Amino acid sequence: MDTWIIRAARLGDDLVDLTVAEGRIAAIAPAGTLAAAEARTLEAHGARVLPSLIDAHAHLREPGFEYKEDIASGLAAALAGGFGQVMAMANTNPVNDSAAVTAFMLERARASHPSGPFLRPIGALTKGLAGTELAPAGELAAAGCVALSNDGKPVVSTELLRRAMEYAADLGLVVIDHCEDPTLGAGGVMNEGALSGRLGLKGIPTVTEAIQVARDVLLASYLHIPIHIAHVSCRESVEVLAQAKAKGVPVTAETCPHYLLWDEGMVDGYRTAAKVNPPLRTKDDVLALRQAVRTKVIDLLATDHAPHADHEKDAPFAEAPFGISGLDTALSLTTLLIAQGELSWDDAIRLWAKAPARTFRLPFSPLTPGAPANFILWDEETLWTVSRQTMRSKSTNTPALGMELPGQVLAHVLGGQLLFQRQPSPWPIS
Ligand code: DOR
């Protein structure tokens, strides 16, 4: 196994050298002070060293929709985007509601990425995601699922949700709920408000989400069983979560970079790249979400990477599928929020690594001697243009397409192996 010395990396406010041996961080010391005779050298030139990230919510589309993305291309985008673990949603075809599908997905991940990034499948909460019969939670857990969710399709029956939470708790899993009232705003395609009126598009009210968040926190409180709320998009949900957390209800929540940076104005002009469910909301919602992320009312960030093919998004707004591709741009969008003073790097590490690890009982490797060497080198200054050529996902459905964003992963080390290095490399490797 390789022995590495990484010179002049930024760790917090310090410039350090790191040595990696036998898959672990061997030493961290002030830059210029470590010598490692037999080691290969990476010059970091001040790039930031960050723990490898965890994406708690992605759609990798395999099996069934490989023309949008497959596990190999999704994990390649993850690796280049800084993610060492990816939780993959169950809305595949067939749905991931059996051990056979979970095993197939894990096998596909091992075949293309044997040393990582690691796929962490999310099992379906109901069979076929149909919302009528519970999927076999024990079988899914034994096969390697790390959570249960009906994502994409809200769980309408509260009785079923309760049973799923109870089974999940017995198995040490958490239920992730996509909160969307099934009737209020049904058939909507964007945020409900003045803009949806002007565009003549059916709106989805914010309370469509918040009503279900309220149901879920009441249930979690009653059962004393944790629940995780997917992709929070609006102020009302934040207010419900803040109240619940103040009372000690075991609820965790995520939002995504697109809800922190963009508002409904992005869909003006019938821009389908910005069509996502839940929809981009108002500027006021963006402000509420930013504050919730800072104050830990929202626990973690996830991409909700939802790749679609160009021909699908190239359709009348009402007909185009919901979803934004996120794995390639997540850390750059986070860097933008940091540059705007909205977040710190410590917040970013908490939101993208520590909190998802804690919430879903996944491994997290701190940047300390003795820990597994799972980290990225992040050049936060270089600008890059989001394009078909620069994205590793099969998809390009993001409002960021064509934008210039800050930050690139220069290297991704997992288990002590240099699995990704940006080409052309700015470094001499000796
Ligand atoms: O925008 C979305 N796309 N929201 C979801 O909940 C599902 C996802 C998808 O699978 O495309």
Coordinates of C-alpha atoms and ligand atoms in Angstrom, one line a residue:
M1 CA 0.0 0.0 0.0
D2 CA 1.3 3.5 -0.9
T3 CA 2.9 5.8 1.5
W4 CA 2.3 9.5 0.8
I5 CA 3.4 12.8 2.1
I6 CA 1.1 15.7 1.3
R7 CA 2.9 19.0 1.6
A8 CA 1.5 22.4 2.5
A9 CA -2.2 21.6 2.8
R10 CA -4.6 24.0 4.6
L11 CA -6.1 22.5 7.7
G12 CA -8.4 25.0 9.4
D13 CA -6.1 28.1 9.7
D14 CA -2.9 26.1 9.6
L15 CA -0.6 25.0 6.8
V16 CA 0.4 21.4 7.4
D17 CA 2.1 18.3 6.0
L18 CA 0.3 15.0 6.3
T19 CA 1.8 11.6 5.9
V20 CA -0.4 8.6 5.0
A21 CA 0.7 5.0 5.6
E22 CA -1.1 1.7 5.6
G23 CA -4.4 3.4 4.7
R24 CA -4.2 5.7 7.7
I25 CA -3.1 9.3 8.5
A26 CA 0.3 8.7 10.1
A27 CA 1.2 12.2 11.1
I28 CA 0.1 15.8 10.8
A29 CA 2.7 18.6 11.5
P30 CA 3.4 22.2 10.6
A31 CA 4.3 22.5 6.9
G32 CA 7.9 21.9 6.1
T33 CA 8.6 19.8 9.2
L34 CA 7.8 16.3 8.1
A35 CA 10.1 14.1 6.1
A36 CA 9.2 10.7 4.7
A37 CA 12.1 9.2 2.8
E38 CA 10.2 6.5 0.8
A39 CA 7.0 8.4 0.4
R40 CA 5.4 9.7 -2.8
T41 CA 4.9 13.4 -2.6
L42 CA 1.9 15.6 -3.4
E43 CA 2.4 19.3 -3.3
A44 CA -0.9 20.8 -2.1
H45 CA 0.1 24.4 -2.6
G46 CA -2.2 25.5 0.1
A47 CA -5.3 23.5 -1.0
R48 CA -7.7 22.8 1.8
V49 CA -7.8 19.3 3.3
L50 CA -11.3 18.2 4.1
P51 CA -12.8 14.9 5.3
S52 CA -14.3 12.9 2.4
L53 CA -18.0 14.0 2.2
I54 CA -21.2 11.9 2.6
D55 CA -24.2 12.5 0.3
A56 CA -27.3 11.4 2.3
H57 CA -29.7 11.7 -0.7
A58 CA -28.9 10.9 -4.3
H59 CA -30.7 9.2 -7.2
L60 CA -28.3 7.0 -9.1
R61 CA -31.0 5.6 -11.4
E62 CA -29.7 2.0 -11.7
P63 CA -31.4 -0.4 -12.1
G64 CA -33.9 0.8 -14.7
F65 CA -32.9 4.3 -15.8
E66 CA -29.3 3.9 -16.9
Y67 CA -29.8 6.4 -19.7
K68 CA -30.0 9.1 -17.0
E69 CA -27.2 7.9 -14.8
D70 CA -25.8 4.5 -13.6
I71 CA -24.1 3.5 -10.5
A72 CA -20.6 3.7 -12.2
S73 CA -21.2 7.2 -13.6
G74 CA -22.9 8.5 -10.4
L75 CA -20.0 7.2 -8.2
A76 CA -17.5 8.8 -10.6
A77 CA -19.3 12.1 -10.3
A78 CA -19.3 11.6 -6.5
L79 CA -15.6 10.8 -6.4
A80 CA -14.7 13.9 -8.4
G81 CA -17.2 16.0 -6.4
G82 CA -15.6 15.1 -3.0
F83 CA -18.1 12.4 -1.8
G84 CA -16.7 9.1 -0.4
Q85 CA -20.1 7.7 0.5
V86 CA -23.4 8.1 -1.4
M87 CA -26.8 7.1 -0.1
A88 CA -28.9 6.1 -3.1
M89 CA -32.7 6.4 -3.2
A90 CA -35.0 3.5 -3.9
N91 CA -37.0 4.9 -6.9
T92 CA -35.3 2.7 -9.4
N93 CA -36.9 0.1 -11.7
P94 CA -37.4 -2.4 -10.2
V95 CA -37.7 -0.4 -6.9
N96 CA -35.1 -1.2 -4.3
D97 CA -37.6 -3.1 -2.1
S98 CA -35.9 -6.5 -1.9
A99 CA -32.5 -7.9 -1.0
A100 CA -32.0 -9.0 -4.6
V101 CA -32.1 -5.4 -5.8
T102 CA -29.9 -4.1 -3.0
A103 CA -27.4 -6.8 -3.7
F104 CA -27.4 -6.0 -7.4
M105 CA -26.8 -2.3 -6.7
L106 CA -23.9 -3.1 -4.3
E107 CA -22.4 -5.5 -6.8
R108 CA -22.5 -2.8 -9.5
A109 CA -20.8 -0.4 -7.1
R110 CA -18.1 -2.9 -6.2
A111 CA -17.5 -3.7 -9.9
S112 CA -16.9 -0.1 -10.9
H113 CA -15.5 1.4 -7.7
P114 CA -14.0 -1.4 -5.6
S115 CA -12.1 0.9 -3.3
G116 CA -14.9 3.6 -3.1
P117 CA -16.8 5.8 -3.2
F118 CA -19.1 3.5 -1.3
L119 CA -22.7 3.1 -2.2
R120 CA -25.1 3.1 0.8
P121 CA -28.5 2.0 -0.5
I122 CA -31.7 3.3 0.9
G123 CA -34.4 0.7 1.0
A124 CA -38.0 1.3 -0.1
L125 CA -40.4 1.9 2.7
T126 CA -43.3 0.4 0.9
K127 CA -43.4 -2.3 -1.8
G128 CA -42.9 -0.8 -5.2
L129 CA -43.1 2.6 -3.4
A130 CA -46.8 2.2 -3.9
G131 CA -47.6 3.3 -0.4
T132 CA -49.9 0.4 0.5
E133 CA -47.8 -2.5 1.9
L134 CA -44.6 -2.3 3.9
A135 CA -41.4 -3.5 2.2
P136 CA -39.4 -6.2 4.0
A137 CA -37.4 -3.9 6.3
G138 CA -35.4 -6.7 8.0
E139 CA -34.4 -8.2 4.6
L140 CA -33.3 -4.8 3.3
A141 CA -31.3 -4.0 6.4
A142 CA -29.5 -7.4 6.3
A143 CA -28.7 -6.8 2.6
G144 CA -27.0 -3.5 3.4
C145 CA -29.6 -0.7 3.3
V146 CA -28.7 2.1 5.7
A147 CA -32.2 3.8 5.8
L148 CA -35.7 3.4 4.6
S149 CA -37.6 5.9 2.4
N150 CA -40.5 6.3 0.0
D151 CA -38.6 9.3 -1.6
G152 CA -40.2 10.9 -4.6
K153 CA -43.6 9.6 -3.3
P154 CA -44.8 10.8 0.1
V155 CA -46.1 8.2 2.6
V156 CA -49.8 9.0 2.7
S157 CA -50.9 6.5 5.3
T158 CA -49.7 7.7 8.8
E159 CA -50.4 4.2 10.1
L160 CA -48.0 2.7 7.6
L161 CA -45.4 5.4 8.4
R162 CA -45.7 4.5 12.1
R163 CA -45.2 0.8 11.5
A164 CA -42.2 1.5 9.3
M165 CA -40.7 3.8 11.9
E166 CA -41.1 1.1 14.5
Y167 CA -39.6 -1.7 12.4
A168 CA -36.8 0.7 11.3
A169 CA -36.0 1.6 14.9
D170 CA -35.7 -2.1 15.9
L171 CA -33.3 -2.6 13.0
G172 CA -31.2 0.5 13.9
L173 CA -32.4 2.4 10.7
V174 CA -33.9 5.8 10.3
V175 CA -36.9 6.6 8.1
I176 CA -36.4 9.4 5.6
D177 CA -39.6 11.2 4.7
H178 CA -40.3 13.2 1.5
C179 CA -42.9 15.5 2.9
E180 CA -45.7 16.4 0.5
D181 CA -49.4 16.5 1.2
P182 CA -50.9 14.3 -1.5
T183 CA -53.8 16.6 -2.3
L184 CA -52.7 20.2 -1.6
G185 CA -51.1 21.4 -4.8
A186 CA -51.4 18.1 -6.5
G187 CA -50.3 18.4 -10.1
G188 CA -48.3 21.6 -9.3
V189 CA -45.0 22.2 -11.0
M190 CA -43.5 25.2 -9.3
N191 CA -43.8 27.3 -6.1
E192 CA -47.3 28.8 -5.7
G193 CA -47.3 32.5 -5.7
A194 CA -47.3 35.6 -7.9
L195 CA -44.8 34.1 -10.3
S196 CA -46.7 30.9 -10.8
G197 CA -49.8 33.1 -11.5
R198 CA -47.9 35.1 -14.1
L199 CA -46.4 32.1 -15.8
G200 CA -49.7 30.3 -15.8
L201 CA -48.3 27.3 -14.1
K202 CA -50.0 25.3 -11.3
G203 CA -48.3 26.1 -8.0
I204 CA -47.3 23.9 -5.0
P205 CA -47.9 25.8 -1.7
T206 CA -45.2 25.8 0.9
V207 CA -47.6 24.3 3.4
T208 CA -47.9 21.2 1.2
E209 CA -44.5 20.4 2.7
A210 CA -44.9 21.9 6.2
I211 CA -48.2 20.1 6.9
Q212 CA -46.4 16.8 6.4
V213 CA -43.4 17.9 8.4
A214 CA -45.8 18.7 11.3
R215 CA -47.4 15.3 11.1
D216 CA -44.0 13.6 11.1
V217 CA -42.6 15.5 14.1
L218 CA -45.8 14.8 16.1
L219 CA -45.5 11.1 15.2
A220 CA -41.8 11.1 16.1
S221 CA -42.6 12.8 19.4
Y222 CA -45.4 10.4 20.2
L223 CA -43.4 7.3 19.4
H224 CA -40.0 8.6 20.6
I225 CA -38.6 7.3 17.4
P226 CA -36.3 9.4 15.1
I227 CA -37.4 10.5 11.7
H228 CA -35.4 12.4 9.1
I229 CA -37.0 15.0 6.8
A230 CA -35.7 15.1 3.3
H231 CA -35.0 18.3 1.2
V232 CA -36.6 21.0 3.4
S233 CA -37.5 24.0 1.1
C234 CA -39.5 26.6 3.0
R235 CA -39.8 28.8 6.1
E236 CA -42.9 27.1 7.5
S237 CA -41.1 23.7 7.6
V238 CA -38.2 25.4 9.4
E239 CA -40.5 26.9 12.0
V240 CA -42.1 23.5 12.7
L241 CA -38.7 21.9 13.0
A242 CA -37.4 24.6 15.3
Q243 CA -40.3 24.2 17.6
A244 CA -40.0 20.4 17.6
K245 CA -36.2 20.5 18.3
A246 CA -36.7 23.0 21.1
K247 CA -38.9 20.3 22.7
G248 CA -36.4 17.6 22.2
V249 CA -38.3 15.7 19.5
P250 CA -35.9 13.2 17.7
V251 CA -36.1 14.7 14.3
T252 CA -33.3 15.5 11.9
A253 CA -33.6 17.4 8.6
E254 CA -31.7 18.1 5.4
T255 CA -31.8 20.8 2.7
C256 CA -29.8 21.1 -0.5
P257 CA -27.5 23.7 -2.0
H258 CA -30.1 24.7 -4.6
Y259 CA -32.5 25.8 -1.9
L260 CA -29.8 27.9 -0.2
L261 CA -28.7 29.7 -3.4
W262 CA -31.6 30.0 -5.7
D263 CA -35.2 31.1 -5.6
E264 CA -38.3 30.5 -7.8
G265 CA -37.1 33.3 -10.1
M266 CA -34.8 30.6 -11.6
V267 CA -37.8 29.0 -13.3
D268 CA -38.8 32.3 -15.0
G269 CA -38.7 31.8 -18.8
Y270 CA -40.0 28.2 -18.2
R271 CA -36.5 27.0 -17.4
T272 CA -36.9 23.3 -16.8
A273 CA -33.4 22.9 -15.4
A274 CA -34.7 24.6 -12.2
K275 CA -37.8 22.4 -12.0
V276 CA -37.4 20.4 -8.8
N277 CA -39.6 18.8 -6.2
P278 CA -40.0 20.4 -3.7
P279 CA -39.8 23.5 -5.8
L280 CA -37.4 26.5 -5.5
R281 CA -39.3 28.9 -3.2
T282 CA -39.0 32.7 -2.5
K283 CA -36.1 34.8 -1.3
D284 CA -37.7 34.8 2.2
D285 CA -37.6 31.0 2.2
V286 CA -33.9 31.1 1.2
L287 CA -33.1 33.4 4.1
A288 CA -35.0 31.1 6.5
L289 CA -33.1 28.0 5.3
R290 CA -29.8 29.7 5.5
Q291 CA -30.4 30.6 9.1
A292 CA -31.7 27.1 9.9
V293 CA -28.5 25.6 8.5
R294 CA -26.4 27.9 10.6
T295 CA -28.4 27.3 13.8
K296 CA -28.6 23.5 13.3
V297 CA -32.4 23.5 13.0
I298 CA -31.4 21.8 9.7
D299 CA -28.8 19.2 10.5
L300 CA -27.2 18.4 7.2
L301 CA -26.9 19.1 3.5
A302 CA -27.6 16.5 0.8
T303 CA -27.5 16.9 -3.0
D304 CA -30.8 15.3 -3.9
H305 CA -28.8 14.5 -7.1
A306 CA -31.7 13.8 -9.6
P307 CA -30.2 13.3 -13.0
H308 CA -32.4 13.4 -16.1
A309 CA -31.6 13.1 -19.8
D310 CA -31.5 16.3 -21.9
H311 CA -34.4 15.1 -24.1
E312 CA -36.6 14.8 -21.0
K313 CA -35.8 18.3 -19.6
D314 CA -36.1 19.7 -23.1
A315 CA -39.9 19.7 -22.9
P316 CA -42.8 22.1 -22.0
F317 CA -42.3 23.1 -18.3
A318 CA -45.4 21.3 -17.0
E319 CA -44.3 18.0 -18.6
A320 CA -40.5 18.0 -17.8
P321 CA -39.4 15.8 -14.9
F322 CA -38.5 17.2 -11.5
G323 CA -34.9 17.2 -10.5
I324 CA -31.5 18.9 -10.3
S325 CA -28.2 17.2 -10.9
G326 CA -26.1 17.9 -7.9
L327 CA -23.0 15.7 -7.3
D328 CA -20.6 17.7 -9.5
T329 CA -21.5 21.1 -8.1
A330 CA -22.4 20.6 -4.4
L331 CA -19.0 21.6 -2.9
S332 CA -18.6 24.5 -5.3
L333 CA -22.0 25.8 -4.3
T334 CA -21.1 25.4 -0.7
T335 CA -17.9 27.3 -1.3
L336 CA -20.0 30.1 -2.8
L337 CA -22.0 30.2 0.5
I338 CA -18.8 30.3 2.5
A339 CA -17.5 33.1 0.3
Q340 CA -20.7 35.0 0.9
G341 CA -20.2 34.6 4.7
E342 CA -23.2 32.4 5.1
L343 CA -21.3 29.3 6.4
S344 CA -17.8 28.5 7.7
W345 CA -15.6 25.6 6.7
D346 CA -16.4 24.0 10.1
D347 CA -20.1 24.2 9.2
A348 CA -19.4 22.6 5.8
I349 CA -17.6 19.7 7.5
R350 CA -20.4 19.3 9.9
L351 CA -23.2 19.5 7.3
W352 CA -21.6 17.3 4.6
A353 CA -19.8 14.7 6.7
K354 CA -20.2 14.6 10.5
A355 CA -24.0 15.0 10.7
P356 CA -24.8 12.5 7.9
A357 CA -22.5 10.0 9.5
R358 CA -24.1 10.5 12.9
T359 CA -27.7 10.5 11.6
F360 CA -27.3 7.3 9.5
R361 CA -24.6 5.5 11.6
L362 CA -22.0 5.7 8.8
P363 CA -18.3 5.8 9.3
F364 CA -16.7 9.3 9.5
S365 CA -12.9 9.7 9.5
P366 CA -11.6 12.8 11.3
L367 CA -8.4 14.4 10.1
T368 CA -6.3 13.1 13.0
P369 CA -3.3 10.8 13.1
G370 CA -4.4 7.2 13.3
A371 CA -7.8 7.7 11.5
P372 CA -8.4 6.1 8.1
A373 CA -7.1 8.3 5.4
N374 CA -10.3 9.4 3.8
F375 CA -10.0 13.0 2.6
I376 CA -10.0 15.4 -0.3
L377 CA -7.8 18.3 -1.3
W378 CA -10.0 21.2 -2.2
D379 CA -8.7 24.1 -4.2
E380 CA -11.2 26.7 -3.2
E381 CA -10.0 29.4 -5.5
T382 CA -9.9 28.0 -9.0
L383 CA -13.0 28.9 -11.0
W384 CA -14.5 26.3 -13.4
T385 CA -17.4 26.5 -15.8
V386 CA -20.1 23.9 -15.4
S387 CA -20.6 22.2 -18.7
R388 CA -21.1 18.8 -20.4
Q389 CA -17.3 18.6 -20.6
T390 CA -16.6 19.3 -16.9
M391 CA -19.5 17.4 -15.4
R392 CA -18.9 13.7 -14.7
S393 CA -22.6 12.8 -14.2
K394 CA -24.3 11.6 -17.4
S395 CA -26.7 14.5 -16.8
T396 CA -26.5 18.3 -17.1
N397 CA -29.9 19.3 -15.6
T398 CA -28.8 22.0 -13.3
P399 CA -29.4 25.8 -13.3
A400 CA -25.6 26.0 -12.7
L401 CA -25.0 24.9 -16.2
G402 CA -22.9 27.6 -17.9
M403 CA -22.0 29.2 -14.5
E404 CA -18.5 29.8 -13.3
L405 CA -18.2 28.3 -9.8
P406 CA -15.3 28.4 -7.3
G407 CA -13.5 25.3 -6.2
Q408 CA -12.3 21.9 -7.5
V409 CA -11.3 18.6 -5.9
L410 CA -7.6 18.2 -6.7
A411 CA -7.3 14.8 -5.1
H412 CA -9.5 12.3 -3.4
V413 CA -7.9 9.8 -1.1
L414 CA -10.0 6.9 0.3
G415 CA -8.5 4.2 2.5
G416 CA -5.1 5.7 1.8
Q417 CA -5.4 5.3 -1.9
L418 CA -5.3 8.2 -4.3
L419 CA -8.4 7.3 -6.2
F420 CA -8.9 10.6 -8.0
Q421 CA -6.6 13.3 -9.2
R422 CA -7.6 16.3 -11.3
Q423 CA -6.1 16.2 -14.8
P424 CA -4.1 17.9 -16.0
S425 CA -2.6 17.8 -12.5
P426 CA -1.2 21.0 -11.1
W427 CA 1.2 18.9 -9.2
P428 CA 4.4 17.1 -9.8
I429 CA 4.1 13.6 -8.2
S430 CA 7.4 12.3 -7.2
Ligands
DOR1 O1 -37.0 16.7 -7.9 C1 -37.0 15.6 -7.6 N1 -36.5 14.6 -8.3 N2 -37.6 15.3 -6.4 C2 -37.8 14.1 -6.0 O2 -38.4 13.9 -4.9 C3 -37.5 12.9 -6.8 C4 -36.4 13.3 -7.8 C5 -36.2 12.3 -8.9 O3 -36.1 11.1 -8.6 O4 -36.0 12.7 -10.0

